[in-house]
Amino acid sequence: MNPDIAIPVREPAQTGRDDTILPFEVNALDLRGRIVRLGPAVDTILTCHDYPLPVAKLLGEAIVLTVMLGSALKFEGRFILQTQSDGPVRMLVVDFVSPSKVRACARFDAERVAAAIAANAAAPGKLLGHGHLAMTIDQGLDMSRYQGLVPLEGGDLEQAAHEYFSRSEQIPTRVRLAVAEEFRAGENGAHRRWRAGGILLQFLPKSFERARQADLDPGDAPPGVEPHALPEDDAWVEGRSLVATVGDVELIDPELSSERLAYNLFHEHGVRVFRTATVEAQCSCSRQNVEAMLRSFSQDDRDDMVEDGKITVTCEFCSSTYEFAPEDVFVPEDVAAMAALSQRADS
Ligand SMILES: [Zn+2]
């Protein structure tokens, strides 16, 4: 061993930790990646919503993908993943606030979802249908917002992620996502818990040439022209082939630590792990924010919201309920007029 390099070498951890993100790299192959393992965080969100099973599973996959990408932010900010599509699941929203908070919800057509389940056509791509997936990075007030868009064309979220990294970032990338319910016998009968996991692998060679990928078929080539055949780099072919062997069970198995999974995949080349990050299910809604939102509405809109003498707002993410007396959020007319004027001046 080279005495100049003071990187400690040890066995992979035997016990896994839930709700963690483990970054790793395989220098010999120019690969970098992250392994996400979710227990209570994903269970809290999915149990609270109690969506039909395939919708819960799909939202779970979106949560894993969001945690995987959002936890890579190097600054304080928000990473928002949102789908909008014409399938039975119209919208998924996952909101990650750095360094560690995640919340999520879905909007769907219950009848169409039930019909899809009955017809055995509730695979993720079928539930989403056609539309787009947007990934937004928001660094807060007065800071730039960055948005990446990728079309959804009947495929699942793994495919959408590959498409995004290939077209927008031009980084060869593979993503695997897995979500399942675990059944456990407990004192009060069987207990169900959601678990989820995923792995992201990216090829980041020092020379850009090596990261070039063949055009996605049919590419930009005019009809009749053979697509550009570019041989893929051997290191990347090996990396993506190894990730393709990872099964769903390995991604969610509480008995298999993330370090052990990384080791099993890449030990031949040497794999280096970095500090583990943690994630928790936590909503960012508050009475103050809801009040501010109500005050931004017109008096007519607020009047329409009054039921039994009060305005009730339920958070779509965490189901928290906030109640206001109409006079609590009353905005005097001249103040409202000034607010409208300043809005006009802004736009
Ligand atoms: Zn909330």
Coordinates of C-alpha atoms and ligand atoms in Angstrom, one line a residue:
M1 CA 0.0 0.0 0.0
N2 CA 1.2 3.5 -0.7
P3 CA 2.2 5.1 2.6
D4 CA 1.5 8.6 1.2
I5 CA -2.2 8.0 1.0
A6 CA -3.9 8.2 4.4
I7 CA -7.3 6.9 3.5
P8 CA -8.4 4.3 6.1
V9 CA -9.5 1.0 4.7
R10 CA -12.1 -1.0 6.5
E11 CA -14.8 -3.6 6.1
P12 CA -18.2 -2.4 5.0
A13 CA -20.7 -1.8 7.9
Q14 CA -22.8 -4.8 8.7
T15 CA -25.9 -3.0 9.9
G16 CA -27.8 -0.6 7.6
R17 CA -29.3 2.7 8.7
D18 CA -32.6 3.8 7.4
D19 CA -33.3 7.3 6.1
T20 CA -29.8 7.8 4.9
I21 CA -27.9 8.8 1.7
L22 CA -24.5 7.3 1.2
P23 CA -22.3 8.9 -1.4
F24 CA -19.5 6.8 -2.9
E25 CA -17.0 6.7 -5.7
V26 CA -15.1 4.1 -7.7
N27 CA -12.0 6.0 -8.8
A28 CA -10.7 3.2 -11.0
L29 CA -13.8 3.4 -13.2
D30 CA -14.4 7.2 -12.9
L31 CA -17.8 6.5 -11.3
R32 CA -19.6 8.4 -8.6
G33 CA -22.9 7.5 -7.0
R34 CA -25.3 7.6 -4.1
I35 CA -27.3 4.9 -2.3
V36 CA -30.6 6.0 -0.7
R37 CA -32.3 3.9 1.9
L38 CA -35.6 5.0 3.4
G39 CA -37.6 3.5 6.2
P40 CA -39.6 5.7 8.6
A41 CA -39.3 8.8 6.3
V42 CA -41.1 7.2 3.4
D43 CA -43.5 5.2 5.7
T44 CA -44.6 8.4 7.4
I45 CA -45.4 10.2 4.2
L46 CA -47.2 7.3 2.4
T47 CA -49.1 6.1 5.5
C48 CA -50.4 9.6 6.2
H49 CA -51.8 9.9 2.6
D50 CA -53.2 6.4 2.4
Y51 CA -53.3 6.5 -1.4
P52 CA -54.2 3.4 -3.5
L53 CA -51.2 1.1 -3.5
P54 CA -49.8 1.7 -7.0
V55 CA -50.1 5.5 -6.4
A56 CA -48.3 5.2 -3.1
K57 CA -45.6 3.1 -4.7
L58 CA -45.2 5.6 -7.6
L59 CA -45.0 8.5 -5.1
G60 CA -42.4 6.5 -3.1
E61 CA -40.2 6.2 -6.2
A62 CA -40.5 9.9 -6.8
I63 CA -39.4 10.5 -3.1
V64 CA -36.3 8.3 -3.6
L65 CA -35.4 10.1 -6.8
T66 CA -35.9 13.5 -5.2
V67 CA -33.9 12.6 -2.1
M68 CA -31.1 11.2 -4.3
L69 CA -30.9 14.4 -6.4
G70 CA -31.8 17.0 -3.7
S71 CA -29.3 15.8 -1.2
A72 CA -26.5 16.6 -3.7
L73 CA -27.2 20.3 -3.4
K74 CA -24.2 22.1 -2.1
F75 CA -26.1 25.1 -0.7
E76 CA -29.2 25.9 1.3
G77 CA -32.2 25.5 -0.9
R78 CA -35.1 23.5 -2.2
F79 CA -35.2 20.8 -4.8
I80 CA -38.7 20.2 -6.2
L81 CA -39.6 17.4 -8.4
Q82 CA -43.0 17.7 -10.1
T83 CA -44.8 15.6 -12.7
Q84 CA -47.8 16.8 -14.7
S85 CA -49.3 14.3 -17.1
D86 CA -52.5 13.0 -18.6
G87 CA -52.6 9.6 -16.9
P88 CA -54.7 8.6 -13.9
V89 CA -52.0 10.2 -11.7
R90 CA -52.1 13.8 -12.8
M91 CA -49.4 15.2 -10.6
L92 CA -46.7 14.2 -8.2
V93 CA -44.9 16.7 -6.1
V94 CA -41.9 16.0 -3.9
D95 CA -40.2 18.9 -2.1
F96 CA -36.8 18.5 -0.6
V97 CA -35.4 21.2 1.7
S98 CA -31.7 21.0 2.2
P99 CA -30.1 19.5 4.1
S100 CA -32.6 16.9 5.2
K101 CA -36.4 17.5 5.0
V102 CA -38.7 15.9 2.5
R103 CA -42.5 16.0 1.9
A104 CA -44.6 14.7 -0.9
C105 CA -48.1 14.4 -2.3
A106 CA -50.0 13.2 -5.4
R107 CA -53.1 14.3 -7.3
F108 CA -55.0 11.6 -9.1
D109 CA -58.3 10.6 -10.5
A110 CA -59.6 7.9 -8.1
E111 CA -61.9 6.3 -10.7
R112 CA -59.3 6.0 -13.4
V113 CA -56.8 4.6 -10.8
A114 CA -59.3 2.0 -9.7
A115 CA -60.0 1.1 -13.4
A116 CA -56.3 0.8 -14.1
I117 CA -55.8 -1.5 -11.1
A118 CA -58.8 -3.6 -12.2
A119 CA -57.4 -3.9 -15.7
N120 CA -53.9 -4.8 -14.4
A121 CA -52.6 -1.7 -16.0
A122 CA -51.3 0.3 -13.0
A123 CA -47.6 0.1 -13.9
P124 CA -45.8 3.5 -13.1
G125 CA -45.6 4.5 -16.8
K126 CA -49.3 3.8 -17.4
L127 CA -50.3 5.7 -14.3
L128 CA -48.3 8.7 -15.4
G129 CA -49.1 8.7 -19.0
H130 CA -47.8 11.5 -21.2
G131 CA -46.7 14.9 -19.9
H132 CA -43.6 16.2 -18.4
L133 CA -41.4 16.0 -15.3
A134 CA -39.9 19.2 -13.9
M135 CA -37.0 19.5 -11.5
T136 CA -36.6 22.9 -9.9
I137 CA -33.8 24.1 -7.8
D138 CA -34.8 27.1 -5.7
Q139 CA -32.2 29.0 -3.7
G140 CA -34.7 31.2 -2.0
L141 CA -35.7 34.9 -2.2
D142 CA -33.9 36.9 -4.9
M143 CA -31.9 34.0 -6.0
S144 CA -32.1 32.3 -9.4
R145 CA -34.4 29.4 -10.0
Y146 CA -33.2 26.6 -12.2
Q147 CA -35.6 24.3 -14.0
G148 CA -35.0 21.2 -16.0
L149 CA -37.8 19.7 -18.0
V150 CA -38.0 16.2 -19.4
P151 CA -40.9 14.7 -21.3
L152 CA -42.9 11.8 -19.9
E153 CA -43.8 9.5 -22.8
G154 CA -45.4 6.5 -21.1
G155 CA -42.2 5.5 -19.3
D156 CA -41.4 5.3 -15.6
L157 CA -39.4 7.7 -13.4
E158 CA -36.1 5.8 -13.9
Q159 CA -36.4 6.3 -17.7
A160 CA -37.3 10.0 -17.2
A161 CA -34.2 10.4 -15.0
H162 CA -32.0 8.8 -17.6
E163 CA -33.5 11.0 -20.3
Y164 CA -32.9 14.1 -18.2
F165 CA -29.2 13.3 -17.5
S166 CA -28.5 12.3 -21.0
R167 CA -30.1 15.3 -22.7
S168 CA -29.7 18.1 -20.2
E169 CA -26.6 17.3 -18.3
Q170 CA -24.9 15.0 -20.8
I171 CA -23.7 12.8 -17.9
P172 CA -24.0 9.0 -18.5
T173 CA -26.3 8.1 -15.6
R174 CA -28.2 5.0 -14.3
V175 CA -30.8 5.1 -11.6
R176 CA -32.6 2.3 -9.9
L177 CA -35.6 2.9 -7.6
A178 CA -37.5 0.4 -5.5
V179 CA -40.5 0.7 -3.1
A180 CA -42.3 -2.0 -1.3
E181 CA -44.4 -2.7 1.8
E182 CA -42.9 -4.8 4.5
F183 CA -45.1 -7.1 6.5
R184 CA -44.1 -7.8 10.1
A185 CA -45.9 -9.8 12.7
G186 CA -46.4 -7.6 15.8
E187 CA -48.2 -7.7 19.1
N188 CA -51.4 -6.3 17.5
G189 CA -51.3 -8.5 14.5
A190 CA -49.5 -8.0 11.2
H191 CA -48.0 -4.5 10.7
R192 CA -47.3 -3.0 7.3
R193 CA -44.5 -0.6 6.7
W194 CA -43.3 1.2 3.6
R195 CA -39.6 0.9 2.7
A196 CA -37.8 2.4 -0.3
G197 CA -34.3 2.6 -1.7
G198 CA -32.4 3.5 -4.7
I199 CA -29.0 3.8 -6.3
L200 CA -27.6 6.5 -8.7
L201 CA -24.5 5.9 -10.7
Q202 CA -22.7 8.5 -12.9
F203 CA -19.7 8.3 -15.2
L204 CA -17.5 11.4 -14.7
P205 CA -14.2 10.9 -16.5
K206 CA -11.7 13.7 -16.6
S207 CA -11.8 13.8 -20.3
F208 CA -15.2 14.9 -21.7
E209 CA -14.6 12.8 -24.8
R210 CA -14.9 9.6 -22.8
A211 CA -18.4 10.6 -21.5
R212 CA -19.8 11.0 -25.0
Q213 CA -22.9 8.8 -25.6
A214 CA -24.5 7.5 -28.7
D215 CA -27.5 9.6 -29.8
L216 CA -30.7 8.4 -28.3
D217 CA -32.5 6.7 -31.0
P218 CA -33.6 8.2 -33.4
G219 CA -31.4 11.2 -32.4
D220 CA -31.4 14.3 -34.4
A221 CA -30.5 12.4 -37.6
P222 CA -32.8 13.0 -40.6
P223 CA -34.9 10.0 -41.6
G224 CA -32.9 7.4 -43.5
V225 CA -29.6 8.4 -42.0
E226 CA -28.0 5.8 -39.8
P227 CA -27.8 7.0 -36.1
H228 CA -24.4 8.0 -35.0
A229 CA -22.7 4.9 -33.5
L230 CA -20.4 5.9 -30.7
P231 CA -18.7 3.2 -28.8
E232 CA -19.3 3.6 -25.1
D233 CA -16.4 3.7 -22.7
D234 CA -15.5 0.3 -21.2
A235 CA -15.5 1.7 -17.6
W236 CA -19.1 3.0 -18.0
V237 CA -20.3 -0.2 -19.7
E238 CA -19.0 -2.1 -16.7
G239 CA -20.5 0.4 -14.2
R240 CA -24.0 0.4 -15.8
S241 CA -23.9 -3.3 -16.2
L242 CA -23.2 -3.8 -12.5
V243 CA -26.0 -1.5 -11.5
A244 CA -28.4 -3.3 -13.8
T245 CA -27.8 -6.4 -11.6
V246 CA -29.2 -4.7 -8.5
G247 CA -32.6 -6.2 -7.6
D248 CA -35.4 -4.4 -5.8
V249 CA -34.9 -6.5 -2.7
E250 CA -31.3 -5.4 -2.3
L251 CA -32.3 -1.8 -2.4
I252 CA -34.9 -2.1 0.4
D253 CA -33.5 -5.0 2.5
P254 CA -33.0 -3.7 6.1
E255 CA -30.4 -6.5 6.6
L256 CA -28.2 -5.3 3.8
S257 CA -26.3 -2.1 4.6
S258 CA -25.7 0.5 1.9
E259 CA -22.0 0.1 2.4
R260 CA -22.3 -3.6 1.9
L261 CA -24.3 -3.1 -1.3
A262 CA -21.6 -0.7 -2.6
Y263 CA -19.0 -3.2 -1.7
N264 CA -20.7 -6.1 -3.3
L265 CA -21.0 -4.2 -6.5
F266 CA -17.6 -2.6 -6.8
H267 CA -15.1 -4.3 -4.5
E268 CA -13.0 -5.5 -7.4
H269 CA -12.1 -1.9 -8.3
G270 CA -12.1 -0.5 -4.8
V271 CA -15.0 1.7 -3.6
R272 CA -14.7 4.7 -1.3
V273 CA -17.6 5.9 0.8
F274 CA -18.2 9.4 2.1
R275 CA -20.0 10.7 5.1
T276 CA -23.6 9.5 5.3
A277 CA -26.4 12.2 5.2
T278 CA -29.8 11.7 6.8
V279 CA -33.3 12.6 5.7
E280 CA -36.6 12.9 7.6
A281 CA -40.2 13.4 6.7
Q282 CA -41.1 16.9 7.7
C283 CA -43.5 19.4 6.2
S284 CA -42.7 23.1 6.0
C285 CA -46.2 24.4 6.3
S286 CA -47.1 26.7 9.2
R287 CA -50.0 28.8 10.4
Q288 CA -48.1 31.9 9.5
N289 CA -47.6 30.8 5.9
V290 CA -51.2 29.8 5.5
E291 CA -52.3 33.1 6.9
A292 CA -50.1 35.0 4.5
M293 CA -51.5 33.0 1.6
L294 CA -55.1 33.7 2.6
R295 CA -54.3 37.4 2.9
S296 CA -52.9 37.4 -0.6
F297 CA -56.3 36.2 -1.9
S298 CA -59.1 38.6 -3.0
Q299 CA -61.9 39.3 -0.5
D300 CA -64.3 37.5 -2.8
D301 CA -62.1 34.4 -2.8
R302 CA -61.8 34.4 0.9
D303 CA -65.6 34.9 1.3
D304 CA -66.1 31.8 -0.9
M305 CA -63.9 29.8 1.5
V306 CA -66.0 30.5 4.7
E307 CA -67.9 27.5 5.9
D308 CA -69.7 27.4 9.3
G309 CA -68.3 30.8 10.0
K310 CA -64.6 29.9 9.5
I311 CA -62.0 29.3 6.9
T312 CA -60.4 25.9 7.1
V313 CA -57.2 25.1 5.1
T314 CA -55.7 21.5 5.0
C315 CA -52.1 21.1 3.9
E316 CA -52.0 18.8 0.9
F317 CA -48.6 17.5 1.9
C318 CA -49.1 16.5 5.6
S319 CA -52.9 16.9 6.2
S320 CA -52.4 19.4 9.0
T321 CA -55.5 21.6 9.3
Y322 CA -55.5 25.3 10.0
E323 CA -58.6 27.2 11.0
F324 CA -59.2 31.0 10.8
A325 CA -62.0 33.3 11.7
P326 CA -62.7 35.4 8.6
E327 CA -61.7 38.6 10.6
D328 CA -58.3 37.0 11.3
V329 CA -57.3 37.2 7.7
F330 CA -59.4 40.3 6.7
V331 CA -57.4 42.8 4.6
P332 CA -58.7 46.4 4.7
E333 CA -59.7 47.5 1.2
D334 CA -57.0 50.3 0.9
V335 CA -54.3 47.9 1.9
A336 CA -55.5 45.3 -0.6
A337 CA -55.6 48.0 -3.3
M338 CA -52.0 49.0 -2.6
A339 CA -50.9 45.4 -2.7
A340 CA -52.6 45.0 -6.1
L341 CA -50.9 48.1 -7.3
S342 CA -47.4 47.0 -6.2
Q343 CA -48.0 43.6 -7.8
R344 CA -48.8 45.4 -11.1
A345 CA -45.6 47.5 -10.7
D346 CA -43.6 44.3 -10.2
S347 CA -44.9 42.5 -13.2
Ligands
ZN1 ZN -48.0 20.5 5.8

